[in-house]
Coordinates of C-alpha atoms and ligand atoms in Angstrom, one line a residue:
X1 CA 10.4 73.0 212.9
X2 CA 12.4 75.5 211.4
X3 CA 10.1 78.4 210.5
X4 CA 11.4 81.6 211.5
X5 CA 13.4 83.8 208.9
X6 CA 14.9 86.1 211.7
X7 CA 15.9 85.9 215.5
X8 CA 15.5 88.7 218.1
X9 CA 17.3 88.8 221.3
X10 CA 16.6 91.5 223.7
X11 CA 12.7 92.4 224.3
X12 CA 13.5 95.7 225.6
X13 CA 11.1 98.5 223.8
X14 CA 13.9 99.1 220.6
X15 CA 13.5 95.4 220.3
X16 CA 9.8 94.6 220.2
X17 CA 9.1 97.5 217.7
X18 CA 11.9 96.2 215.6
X19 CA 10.2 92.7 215.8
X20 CA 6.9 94.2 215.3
X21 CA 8.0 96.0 212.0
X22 CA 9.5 92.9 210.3
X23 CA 6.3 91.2 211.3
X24 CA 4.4 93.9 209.4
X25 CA 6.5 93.3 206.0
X26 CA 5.4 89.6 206.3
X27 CA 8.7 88.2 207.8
X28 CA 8.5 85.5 210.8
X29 CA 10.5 86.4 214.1
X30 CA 11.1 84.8 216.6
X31 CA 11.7 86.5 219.8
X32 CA 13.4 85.1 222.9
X33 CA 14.8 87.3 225.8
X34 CA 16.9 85.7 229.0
X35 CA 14.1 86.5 231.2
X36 CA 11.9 84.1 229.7
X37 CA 8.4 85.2 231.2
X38 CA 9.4 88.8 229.0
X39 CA 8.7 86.7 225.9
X40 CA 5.5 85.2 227.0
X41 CA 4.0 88.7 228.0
X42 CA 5.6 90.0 224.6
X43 CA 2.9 87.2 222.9
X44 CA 0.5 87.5 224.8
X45 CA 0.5 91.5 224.2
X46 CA 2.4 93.8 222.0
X47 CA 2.6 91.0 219.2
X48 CA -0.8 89.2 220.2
X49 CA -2.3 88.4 216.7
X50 CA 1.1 88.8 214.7
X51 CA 3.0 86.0 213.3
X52 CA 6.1 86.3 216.0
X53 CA 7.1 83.3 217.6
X54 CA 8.6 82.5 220.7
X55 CA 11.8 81.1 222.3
X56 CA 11.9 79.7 225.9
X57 CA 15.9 79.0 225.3
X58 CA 18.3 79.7 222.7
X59 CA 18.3 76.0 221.8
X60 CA 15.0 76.3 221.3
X61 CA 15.6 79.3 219.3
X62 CA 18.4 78.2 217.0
X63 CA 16.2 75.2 216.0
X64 CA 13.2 77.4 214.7
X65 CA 15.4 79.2 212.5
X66 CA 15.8 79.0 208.5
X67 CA 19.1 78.0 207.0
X68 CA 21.7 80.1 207.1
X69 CA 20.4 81.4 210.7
X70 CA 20.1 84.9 211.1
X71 CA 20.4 86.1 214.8
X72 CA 19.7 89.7 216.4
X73 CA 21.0 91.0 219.3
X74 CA 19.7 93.7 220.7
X75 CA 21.0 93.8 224.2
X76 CA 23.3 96.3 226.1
X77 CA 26.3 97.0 224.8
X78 CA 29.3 96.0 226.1
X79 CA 30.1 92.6 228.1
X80 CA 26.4 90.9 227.5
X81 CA 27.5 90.9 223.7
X82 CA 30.1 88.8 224.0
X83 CA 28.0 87.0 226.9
X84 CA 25.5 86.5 224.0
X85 CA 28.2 85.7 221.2
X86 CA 29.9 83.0 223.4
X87 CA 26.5 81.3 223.9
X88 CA 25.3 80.8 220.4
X89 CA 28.3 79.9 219.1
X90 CA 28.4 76.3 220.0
X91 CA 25.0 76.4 218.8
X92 CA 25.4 77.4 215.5
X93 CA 26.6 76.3 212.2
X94 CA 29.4 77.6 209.3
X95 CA 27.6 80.7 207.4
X96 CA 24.9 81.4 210.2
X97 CA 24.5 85.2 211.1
X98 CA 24.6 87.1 214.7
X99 CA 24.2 90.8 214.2
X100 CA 24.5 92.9 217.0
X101 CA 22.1 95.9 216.6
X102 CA 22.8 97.7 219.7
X103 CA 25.2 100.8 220.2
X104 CA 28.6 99.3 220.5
X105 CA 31.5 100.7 220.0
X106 CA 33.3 100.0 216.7
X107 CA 36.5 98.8 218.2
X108 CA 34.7 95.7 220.1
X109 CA 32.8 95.1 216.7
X110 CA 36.3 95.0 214.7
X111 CA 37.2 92.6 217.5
X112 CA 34.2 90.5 217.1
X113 CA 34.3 90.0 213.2
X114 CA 37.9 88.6 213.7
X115 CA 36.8 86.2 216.9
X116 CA 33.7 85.1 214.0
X117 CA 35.5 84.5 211.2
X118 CA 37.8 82.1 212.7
X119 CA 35.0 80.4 214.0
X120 CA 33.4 80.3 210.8
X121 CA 30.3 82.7 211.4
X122 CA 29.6 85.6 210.1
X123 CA 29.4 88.6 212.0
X124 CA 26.8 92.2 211.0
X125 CA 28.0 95.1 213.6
X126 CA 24.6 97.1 212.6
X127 CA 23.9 101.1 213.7
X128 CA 20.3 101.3 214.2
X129 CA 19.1 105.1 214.7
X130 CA 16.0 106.8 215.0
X131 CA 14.8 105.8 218.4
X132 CA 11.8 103.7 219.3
X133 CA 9.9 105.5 216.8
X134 CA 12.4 104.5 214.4
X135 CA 12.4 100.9 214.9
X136 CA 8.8 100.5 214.9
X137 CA 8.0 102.1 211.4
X138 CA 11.6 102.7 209.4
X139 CA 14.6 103.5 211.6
X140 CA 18.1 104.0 209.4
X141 CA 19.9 101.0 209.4
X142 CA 23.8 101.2 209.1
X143 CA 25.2 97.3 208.6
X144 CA 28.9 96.5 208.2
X145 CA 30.7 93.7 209.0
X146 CA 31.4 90.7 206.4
X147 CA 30.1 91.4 203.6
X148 CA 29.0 87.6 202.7
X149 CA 26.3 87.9 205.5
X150 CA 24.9 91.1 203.5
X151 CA 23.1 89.1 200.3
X152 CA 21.4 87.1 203.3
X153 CA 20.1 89.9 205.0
X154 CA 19.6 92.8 202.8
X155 CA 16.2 92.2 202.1
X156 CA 14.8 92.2 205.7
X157 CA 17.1 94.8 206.5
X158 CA 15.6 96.9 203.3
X159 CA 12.1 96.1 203.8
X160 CA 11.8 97.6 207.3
X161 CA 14.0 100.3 206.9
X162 CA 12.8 104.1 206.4
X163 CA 12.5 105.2 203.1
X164 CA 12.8 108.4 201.3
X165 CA 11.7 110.1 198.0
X166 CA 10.6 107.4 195.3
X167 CA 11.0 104.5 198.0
X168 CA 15.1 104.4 198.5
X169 CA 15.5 102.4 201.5
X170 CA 17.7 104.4 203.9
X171 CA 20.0 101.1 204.2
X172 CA 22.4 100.1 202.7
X173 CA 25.8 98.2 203.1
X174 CA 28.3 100.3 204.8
X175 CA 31.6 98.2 204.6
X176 CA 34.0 96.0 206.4
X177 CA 34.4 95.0 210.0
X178 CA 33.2 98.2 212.5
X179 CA 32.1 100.5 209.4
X180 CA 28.7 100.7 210.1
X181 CA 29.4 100.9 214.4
X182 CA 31.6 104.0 213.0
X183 CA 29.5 105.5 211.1
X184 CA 26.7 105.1 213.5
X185 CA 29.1 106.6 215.9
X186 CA 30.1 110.0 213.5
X187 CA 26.1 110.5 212.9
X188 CA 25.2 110.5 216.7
X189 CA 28.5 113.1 216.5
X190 CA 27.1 115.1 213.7
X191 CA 23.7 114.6 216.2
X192 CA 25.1 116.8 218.7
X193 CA 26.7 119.4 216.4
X194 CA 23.0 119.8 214.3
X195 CA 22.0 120.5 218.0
X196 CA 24.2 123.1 219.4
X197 CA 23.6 125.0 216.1
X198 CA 20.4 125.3 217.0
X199 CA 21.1 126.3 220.3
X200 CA 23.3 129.5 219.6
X201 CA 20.7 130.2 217.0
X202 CA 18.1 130.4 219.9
X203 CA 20.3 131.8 222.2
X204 CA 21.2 134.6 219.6
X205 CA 17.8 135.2 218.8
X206 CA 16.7 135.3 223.1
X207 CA 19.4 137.7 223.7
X208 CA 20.1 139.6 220.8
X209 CA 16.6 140.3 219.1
X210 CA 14.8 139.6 222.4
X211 CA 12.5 137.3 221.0
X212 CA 9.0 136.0 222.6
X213 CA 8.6 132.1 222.3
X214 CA 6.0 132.5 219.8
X215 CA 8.3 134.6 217.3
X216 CA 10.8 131.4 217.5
X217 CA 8.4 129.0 217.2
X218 CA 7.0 130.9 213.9
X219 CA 10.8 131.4 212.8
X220 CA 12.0 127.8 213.4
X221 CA 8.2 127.2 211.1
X222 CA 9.8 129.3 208.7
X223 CA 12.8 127.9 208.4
X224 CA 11.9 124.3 208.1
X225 CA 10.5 125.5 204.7
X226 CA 14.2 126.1 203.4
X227 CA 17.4 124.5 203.0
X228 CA 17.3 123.7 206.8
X229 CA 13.9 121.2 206.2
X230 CA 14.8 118.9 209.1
X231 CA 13.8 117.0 211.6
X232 CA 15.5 118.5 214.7
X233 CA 14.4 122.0 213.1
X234 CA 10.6 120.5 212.8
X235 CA 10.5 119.6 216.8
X236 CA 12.2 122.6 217.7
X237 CA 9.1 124.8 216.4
X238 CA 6.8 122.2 218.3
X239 CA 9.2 122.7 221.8
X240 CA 8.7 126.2 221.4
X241 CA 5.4 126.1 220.9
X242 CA 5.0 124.2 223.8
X243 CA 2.7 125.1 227.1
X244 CA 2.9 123.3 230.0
X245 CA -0.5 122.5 232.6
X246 CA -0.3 126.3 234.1
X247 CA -0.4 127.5 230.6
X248 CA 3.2 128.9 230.4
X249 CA 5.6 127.7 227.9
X250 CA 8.0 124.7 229.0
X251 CA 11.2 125.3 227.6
X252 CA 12.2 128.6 229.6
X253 CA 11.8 126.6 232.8
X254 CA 14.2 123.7 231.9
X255 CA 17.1 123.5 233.6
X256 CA 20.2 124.5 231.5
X257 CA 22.2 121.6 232.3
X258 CA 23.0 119.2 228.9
X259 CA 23.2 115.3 230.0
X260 CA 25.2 113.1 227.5
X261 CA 25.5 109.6 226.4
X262 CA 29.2 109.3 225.0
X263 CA 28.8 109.1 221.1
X264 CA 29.7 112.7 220.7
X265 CA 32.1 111.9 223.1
X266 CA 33.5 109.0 220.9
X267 CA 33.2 110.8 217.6
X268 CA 35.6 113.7 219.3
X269 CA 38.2 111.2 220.8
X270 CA 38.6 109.4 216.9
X271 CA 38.8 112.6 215.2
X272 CA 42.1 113.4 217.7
X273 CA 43.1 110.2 217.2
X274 CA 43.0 110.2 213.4
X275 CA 44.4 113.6 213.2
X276 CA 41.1 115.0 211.5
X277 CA 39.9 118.5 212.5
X278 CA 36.1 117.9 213.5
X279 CA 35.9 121.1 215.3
X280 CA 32.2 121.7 215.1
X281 CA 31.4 118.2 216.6
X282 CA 34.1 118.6 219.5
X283 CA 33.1 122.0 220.4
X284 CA 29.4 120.5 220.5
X285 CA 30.4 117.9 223.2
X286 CA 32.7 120.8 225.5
X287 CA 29.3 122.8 225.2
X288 CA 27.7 120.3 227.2
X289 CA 30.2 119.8 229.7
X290 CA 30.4 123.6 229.6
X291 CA 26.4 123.8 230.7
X292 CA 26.8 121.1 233.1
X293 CA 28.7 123.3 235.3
X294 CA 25.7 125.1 236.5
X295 CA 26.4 126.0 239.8
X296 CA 30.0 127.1 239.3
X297 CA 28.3 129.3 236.3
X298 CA 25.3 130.9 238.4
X299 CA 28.6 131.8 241.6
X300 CA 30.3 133.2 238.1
X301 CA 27.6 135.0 236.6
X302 CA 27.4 137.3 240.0
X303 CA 31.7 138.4 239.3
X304 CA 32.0 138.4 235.9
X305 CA 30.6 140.9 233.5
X306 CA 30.1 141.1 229.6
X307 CA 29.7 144.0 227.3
X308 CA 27.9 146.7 228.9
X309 CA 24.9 148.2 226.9
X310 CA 25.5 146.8 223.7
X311 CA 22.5 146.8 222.8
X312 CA 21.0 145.7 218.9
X313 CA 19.9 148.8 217.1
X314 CA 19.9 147.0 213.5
X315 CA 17.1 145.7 211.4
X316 CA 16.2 142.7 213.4
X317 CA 14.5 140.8 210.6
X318 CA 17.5 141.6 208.2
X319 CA 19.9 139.8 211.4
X320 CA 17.4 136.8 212.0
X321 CA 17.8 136.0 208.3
X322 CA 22.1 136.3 209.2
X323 CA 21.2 133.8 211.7
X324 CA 19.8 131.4 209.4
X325 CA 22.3 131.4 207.0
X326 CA 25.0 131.4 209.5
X327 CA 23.3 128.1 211.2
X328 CA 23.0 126.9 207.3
X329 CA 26.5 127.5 206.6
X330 CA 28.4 126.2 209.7
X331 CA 26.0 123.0 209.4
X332 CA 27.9 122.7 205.8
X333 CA 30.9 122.6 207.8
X334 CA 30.2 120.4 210.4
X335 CA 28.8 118.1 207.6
X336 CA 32.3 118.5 205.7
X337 CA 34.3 117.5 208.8
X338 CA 32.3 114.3 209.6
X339 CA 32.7 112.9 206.3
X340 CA 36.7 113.5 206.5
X341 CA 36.5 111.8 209.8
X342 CA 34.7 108.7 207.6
X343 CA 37.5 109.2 205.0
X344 CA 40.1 109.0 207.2
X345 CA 39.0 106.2 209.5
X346 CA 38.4 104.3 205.8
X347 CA 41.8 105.0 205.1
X348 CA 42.8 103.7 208.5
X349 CA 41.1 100.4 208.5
X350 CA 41.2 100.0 204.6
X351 CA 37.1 100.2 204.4
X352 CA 35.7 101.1 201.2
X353 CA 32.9 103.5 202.3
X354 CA 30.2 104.2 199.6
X355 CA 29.4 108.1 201.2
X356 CA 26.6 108.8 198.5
X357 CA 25.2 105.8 200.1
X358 CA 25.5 106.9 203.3
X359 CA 24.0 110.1 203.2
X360 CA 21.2 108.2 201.5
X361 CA 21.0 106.2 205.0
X362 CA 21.1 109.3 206.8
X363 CA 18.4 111.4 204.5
X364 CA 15.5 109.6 206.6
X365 CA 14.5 107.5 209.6
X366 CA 16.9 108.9 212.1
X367 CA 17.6 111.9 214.3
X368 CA 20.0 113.8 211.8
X369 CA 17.2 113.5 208.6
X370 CA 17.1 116.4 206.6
X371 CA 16.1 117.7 202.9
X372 CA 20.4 118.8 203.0
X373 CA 21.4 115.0 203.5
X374 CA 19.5 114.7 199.9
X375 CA 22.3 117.4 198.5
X376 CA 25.3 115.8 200.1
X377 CA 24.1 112.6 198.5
X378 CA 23.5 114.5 195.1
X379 CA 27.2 116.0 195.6
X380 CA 28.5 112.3 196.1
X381 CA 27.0 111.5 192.9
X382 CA 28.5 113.3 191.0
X383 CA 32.0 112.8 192.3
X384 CA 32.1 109.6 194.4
X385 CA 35.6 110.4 196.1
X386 CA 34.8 113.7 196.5
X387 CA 37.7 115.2 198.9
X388 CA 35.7 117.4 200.7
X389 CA 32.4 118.8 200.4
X390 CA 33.6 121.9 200.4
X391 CA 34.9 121.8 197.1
X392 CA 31.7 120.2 195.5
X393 CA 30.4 123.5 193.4
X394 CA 27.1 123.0 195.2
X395 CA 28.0 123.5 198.7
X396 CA 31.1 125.7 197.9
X397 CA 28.5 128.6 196.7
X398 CA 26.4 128.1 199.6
X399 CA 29.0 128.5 201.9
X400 CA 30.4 131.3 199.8
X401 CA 26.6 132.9 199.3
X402 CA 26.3 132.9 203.6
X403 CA 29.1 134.0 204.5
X404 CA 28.1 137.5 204.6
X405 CA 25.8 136.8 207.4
X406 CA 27.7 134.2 209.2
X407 CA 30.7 136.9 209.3
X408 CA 27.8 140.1 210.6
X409 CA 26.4 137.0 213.2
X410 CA 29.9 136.2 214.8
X411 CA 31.0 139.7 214.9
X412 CA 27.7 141.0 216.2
X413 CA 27.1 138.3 218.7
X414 CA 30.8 138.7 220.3
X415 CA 30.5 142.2 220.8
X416 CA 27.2 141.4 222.4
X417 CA 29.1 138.7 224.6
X418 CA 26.9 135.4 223.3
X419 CA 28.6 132.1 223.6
X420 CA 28.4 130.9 219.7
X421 CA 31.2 128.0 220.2
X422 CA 29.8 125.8 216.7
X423 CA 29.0 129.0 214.7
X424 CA 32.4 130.5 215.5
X425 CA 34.4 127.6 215.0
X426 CA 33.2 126.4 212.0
X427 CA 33.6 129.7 210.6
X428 CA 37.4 129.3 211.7
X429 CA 37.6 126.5 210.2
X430 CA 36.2 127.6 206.6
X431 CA 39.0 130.3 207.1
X432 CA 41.7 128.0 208.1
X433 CA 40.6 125.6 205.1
X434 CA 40.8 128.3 202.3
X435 CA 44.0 129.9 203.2
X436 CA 46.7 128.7 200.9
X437 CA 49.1 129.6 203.5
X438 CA 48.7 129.3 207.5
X439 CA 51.3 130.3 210.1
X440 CA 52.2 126.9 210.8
X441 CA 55.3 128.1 208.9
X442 CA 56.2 130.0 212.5
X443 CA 55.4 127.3 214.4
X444 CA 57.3 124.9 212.7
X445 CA 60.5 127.5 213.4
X446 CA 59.7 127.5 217.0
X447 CA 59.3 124.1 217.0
X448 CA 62.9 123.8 215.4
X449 CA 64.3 126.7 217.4
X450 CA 63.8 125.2 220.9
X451 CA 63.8 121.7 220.0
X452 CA 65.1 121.3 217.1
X453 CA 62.1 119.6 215.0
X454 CA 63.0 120.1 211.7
X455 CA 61.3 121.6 208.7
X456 CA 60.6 121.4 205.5
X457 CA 61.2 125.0 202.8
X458 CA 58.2 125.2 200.5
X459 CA 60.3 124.8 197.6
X460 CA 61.4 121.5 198.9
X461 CA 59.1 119.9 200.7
X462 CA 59.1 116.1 202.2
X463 CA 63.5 117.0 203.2
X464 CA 63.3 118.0 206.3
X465 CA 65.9 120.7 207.6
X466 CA 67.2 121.9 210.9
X467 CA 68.6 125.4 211.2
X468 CA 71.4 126.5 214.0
X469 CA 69.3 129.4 215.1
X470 CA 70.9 131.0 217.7
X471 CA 74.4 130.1 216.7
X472 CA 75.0 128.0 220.0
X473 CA 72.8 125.2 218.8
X474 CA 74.1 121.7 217.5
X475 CA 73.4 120.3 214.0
X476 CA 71.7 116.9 215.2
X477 CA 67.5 117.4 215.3
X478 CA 65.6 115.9 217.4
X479 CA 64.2 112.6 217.7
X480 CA 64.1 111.5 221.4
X481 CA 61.0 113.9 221.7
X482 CA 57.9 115.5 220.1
X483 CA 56.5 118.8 221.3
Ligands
NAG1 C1 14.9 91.3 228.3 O1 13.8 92.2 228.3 C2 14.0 93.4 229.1 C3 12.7 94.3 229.0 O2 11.6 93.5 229.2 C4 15.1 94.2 228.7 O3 15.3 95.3 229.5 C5 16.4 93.4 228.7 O4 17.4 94.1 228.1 C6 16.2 92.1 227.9 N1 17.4 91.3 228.0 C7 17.8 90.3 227.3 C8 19.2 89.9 227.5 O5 17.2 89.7 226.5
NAG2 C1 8.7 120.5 208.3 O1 8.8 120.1 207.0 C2 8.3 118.8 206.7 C3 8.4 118.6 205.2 O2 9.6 118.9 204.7 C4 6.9 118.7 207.1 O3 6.5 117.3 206.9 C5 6.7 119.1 208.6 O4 5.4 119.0 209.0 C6 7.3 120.5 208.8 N1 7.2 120.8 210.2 C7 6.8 122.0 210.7 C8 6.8 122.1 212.2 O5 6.6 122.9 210.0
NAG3 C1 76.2 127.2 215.2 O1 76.6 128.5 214.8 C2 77.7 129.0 215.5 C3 77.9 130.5 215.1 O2 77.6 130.7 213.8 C4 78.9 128.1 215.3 O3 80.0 128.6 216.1 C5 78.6 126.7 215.7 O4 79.6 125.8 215.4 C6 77.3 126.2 215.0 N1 77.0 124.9 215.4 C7 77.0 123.8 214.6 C8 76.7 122.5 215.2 O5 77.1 123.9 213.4
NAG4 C1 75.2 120.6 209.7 O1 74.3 120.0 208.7 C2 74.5 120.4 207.4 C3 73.4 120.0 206.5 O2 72.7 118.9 207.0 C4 75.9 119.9 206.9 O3 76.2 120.3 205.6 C5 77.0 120.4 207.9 O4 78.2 119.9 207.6 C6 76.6 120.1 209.3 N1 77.5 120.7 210.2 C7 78.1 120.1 211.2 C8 79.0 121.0 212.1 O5 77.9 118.9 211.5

């Protein structure tokens, strides 16, 4: 009897509080997981009493489900996918759904909506984020794919999806193929940038204004009251707050040492690949791999030596005020660079991205949620192809209004020898981006000098020239190489 609206395969913990929330907003799942005794215990306790139904097979499965049949898989990513994919197939039908929720990468998911379509099904490569939490009461829901799946969907997708100010579900359609994998991918990026940030402002304020735990808990309290209202700020105040069973605080006796999964990872490998400078976000991922090194540090630490007796004689409320803004303002930046990154991987693959609608998934349910995600969407708005955030008057004059600060926290934190790779680097970058003239200009003479690389004059640019420098060099420029 078919009576299910939705499948879910994979009864892991993301799954069953995914199931469990579509149950709550009255839709009729049916679970099934290849371990089959998982689903039984799944019945018989976390959705005892609910209207979830089970699956001892996927035959079993695809018969229970409503016209066109919408599948979920939320399963490892990788080769159980396409284990997954080449299983239902047969089983299904022209215009049924298979949506894979889980974290793959967006290149296997552009490969997947082309295997679909020639099979007839449709195929919804979905980012899910905002952790088991997430799932069970709103997570942000990123689905792309093709787009004819999307009228079928939207409404369960919607309905269990977080929301944010007068009830705007943070879900919307992201675009074709491996958008929403992508864009899943450049928000676990951005992830790990909002994160170092807040580690070089803790390490600035530790080191610098040799603060107790309680001060930064009370400061990162503060904060979350202004333009930096977040969620990573939010659980930073509760870390520092934090006491373990002696009574002493946690955090100072956690080991220095960053894991990672590989989404900043991936987020840094596109932006080289595209050409786009995501600085912030790359800088973020070396920071870990940076910290990893502990033991080579600690044999390091014991050689070499940093500024000696430098210490802070300035107004330290004044400075932890500079830190704020410089953490606001180089978050503007890393924000700026992600979205280029979206821009340019659009241009690559021809996706129409809707960015308003984007921040709008971003501005609740996941890790990244913040008041700020509200302005970017508000900057969108008003100019839907904005170039660069940077130019939008809004977060031009708060870049502009910081940068005071950010310039008295870089300086000051150098000469005090504190690591500050995202705070200095996205202040590079604001100085790179507003300089009307770099000195690529020398580096494309070099370039033409020893390999003869061509250039182009300003008053003539897209001819490309080559100039006998030395007077022993030939006229013919070089093709055979790149350097
Ligand atoms: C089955 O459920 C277990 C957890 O009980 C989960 O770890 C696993 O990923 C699930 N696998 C599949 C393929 O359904
Ligand atoms: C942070 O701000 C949000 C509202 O914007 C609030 O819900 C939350 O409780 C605040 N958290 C802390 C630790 O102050
Ligand atoms: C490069 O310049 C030198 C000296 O001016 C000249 O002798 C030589 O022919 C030039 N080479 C070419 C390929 O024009
Ligand atoms: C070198 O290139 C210039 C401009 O491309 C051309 O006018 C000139 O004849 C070339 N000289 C030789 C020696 O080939």
């Amino acid at each position: 009897m078919a009576e299910a609206d939705i499948a879910l395969i994979g009864l892991a913990v993301m799954g069953q509080n995914l199931i469990l929330n579509m149950n709550d907003h009255g839709f009729v799942v049916c679970a099934y997981n290849r371990t089959v005794s998982k689903v039984r215990d799944f019945l018989d306790n976390e959705a005892k009493g609910t209207k979830v139904v089970g699956a001892d097979s996927l035959e079993d499965m695809v018969s229970k489900l409503k016209i066109p049949r919408r599948i979920v898989l939320l399963v490892k990513a990788g080769q159980a996918v396409d284990d997954f994919i080449d299983k239902l197939v047969p089983l299904l039908e022209p215009g049924d759904i298979i949506i894979d929720g889980g974290n793959s990468e967006y290149r296997d998911t552009i490969r997947r909506c082309k295997t679909l379509k020639e099979k007839k099904l449709l195929f919804v490569g979905s980012g899910v984020s905002g952790g088991e939490e997430g799932a069970r009461y709103g997570p942000s829901l990123m689905p792309g794919g093709h787009k004819e799946a999307w009228p079928h969907i939207k409404h369960i997708f919607q309905s269990i999806s977080a929301k944010v100010g007068t009830g705007e579900p943070c879900c919307d359609w992201v675009g074709d193929e491996g958008a929403g994998h992508f864009v899943k991918m450049v928000h676990n990026g951005i992830e790990y940038g909002d994160m170092q940030l807040i580690c070089e402002a803790y390490h600035l304020m530790k080191e610098v204004l040799c603060m107790d735990q309680d001060e930064m808990a009370q400061t990162f309290t503060d904060w979350n009251k202004t333009e930096l209202d977040s969620f990573l700020i939010e659980i930073a105040a509760n870390i520092f707050k934090y006491r373990d069973s002696d009574n002493k605080h946690l955090l100072p006796k956690i080991r220095d040492c960053a894991g990672q999964k590989g989404t900043g990872k991936w987020t840094a490998i596109s932006a080289l690949e595209y050409g786009t400078p995501v600085t912030l976000i790359g800088e973020a991922v070396f920071a870990r791999c940076l910290s990893s090194l502990k033991e080579e540090r600690v044999e390091a630490s014991k050689t070499l030596s940093g500024p000696q007796g430098a210490k802070f004689s300035g107004d330290k409320a004044a400075f932890l005020e500079d830190i704020r803004q410089a953490l606001y303002a180089s978050k503007i930046i890393s924000y700026a660079q992600g979205f280029m990154l979206l821009r340019e991987a659009a241009k690559e693959f021809s996706w129409s991205l809707n960015y308003g609608a984007i921040a709008l998934m971003w501005r609740g349910g996941c890790i990244i949620r913040s008041a700020f995600l509200g302005k970017i969407k508000e900057a969108f708005d008003r100019d839907s192809e904005l170039q660069s955030l940077l130019l939008d008057g809004f977060f031009s004059k708060a870049v502009q209004d910081c940068q005071d600060s950010w310039r008295r926290v870089i300086s000051t934190g150098v000469q005090q020898g504190i690591p500050m790779p995202c705070f200095s680097t996205a202040l590079s970058f604001y100085d790179g981006y507003r300089h009307k003239m770099l000195p690529a200009n020398l580096l494309q003479a070099l370039r033409d000098y020893f390999g003869a690389h061509t250039y182009e004059l300003l008053s003539n640019p897209g001819h490309f020239v080559h100039t006998n420098w030395t007077g022993c060099g030939g006229n013919v420029s070089s093709s055979s190489y790149n350097a």
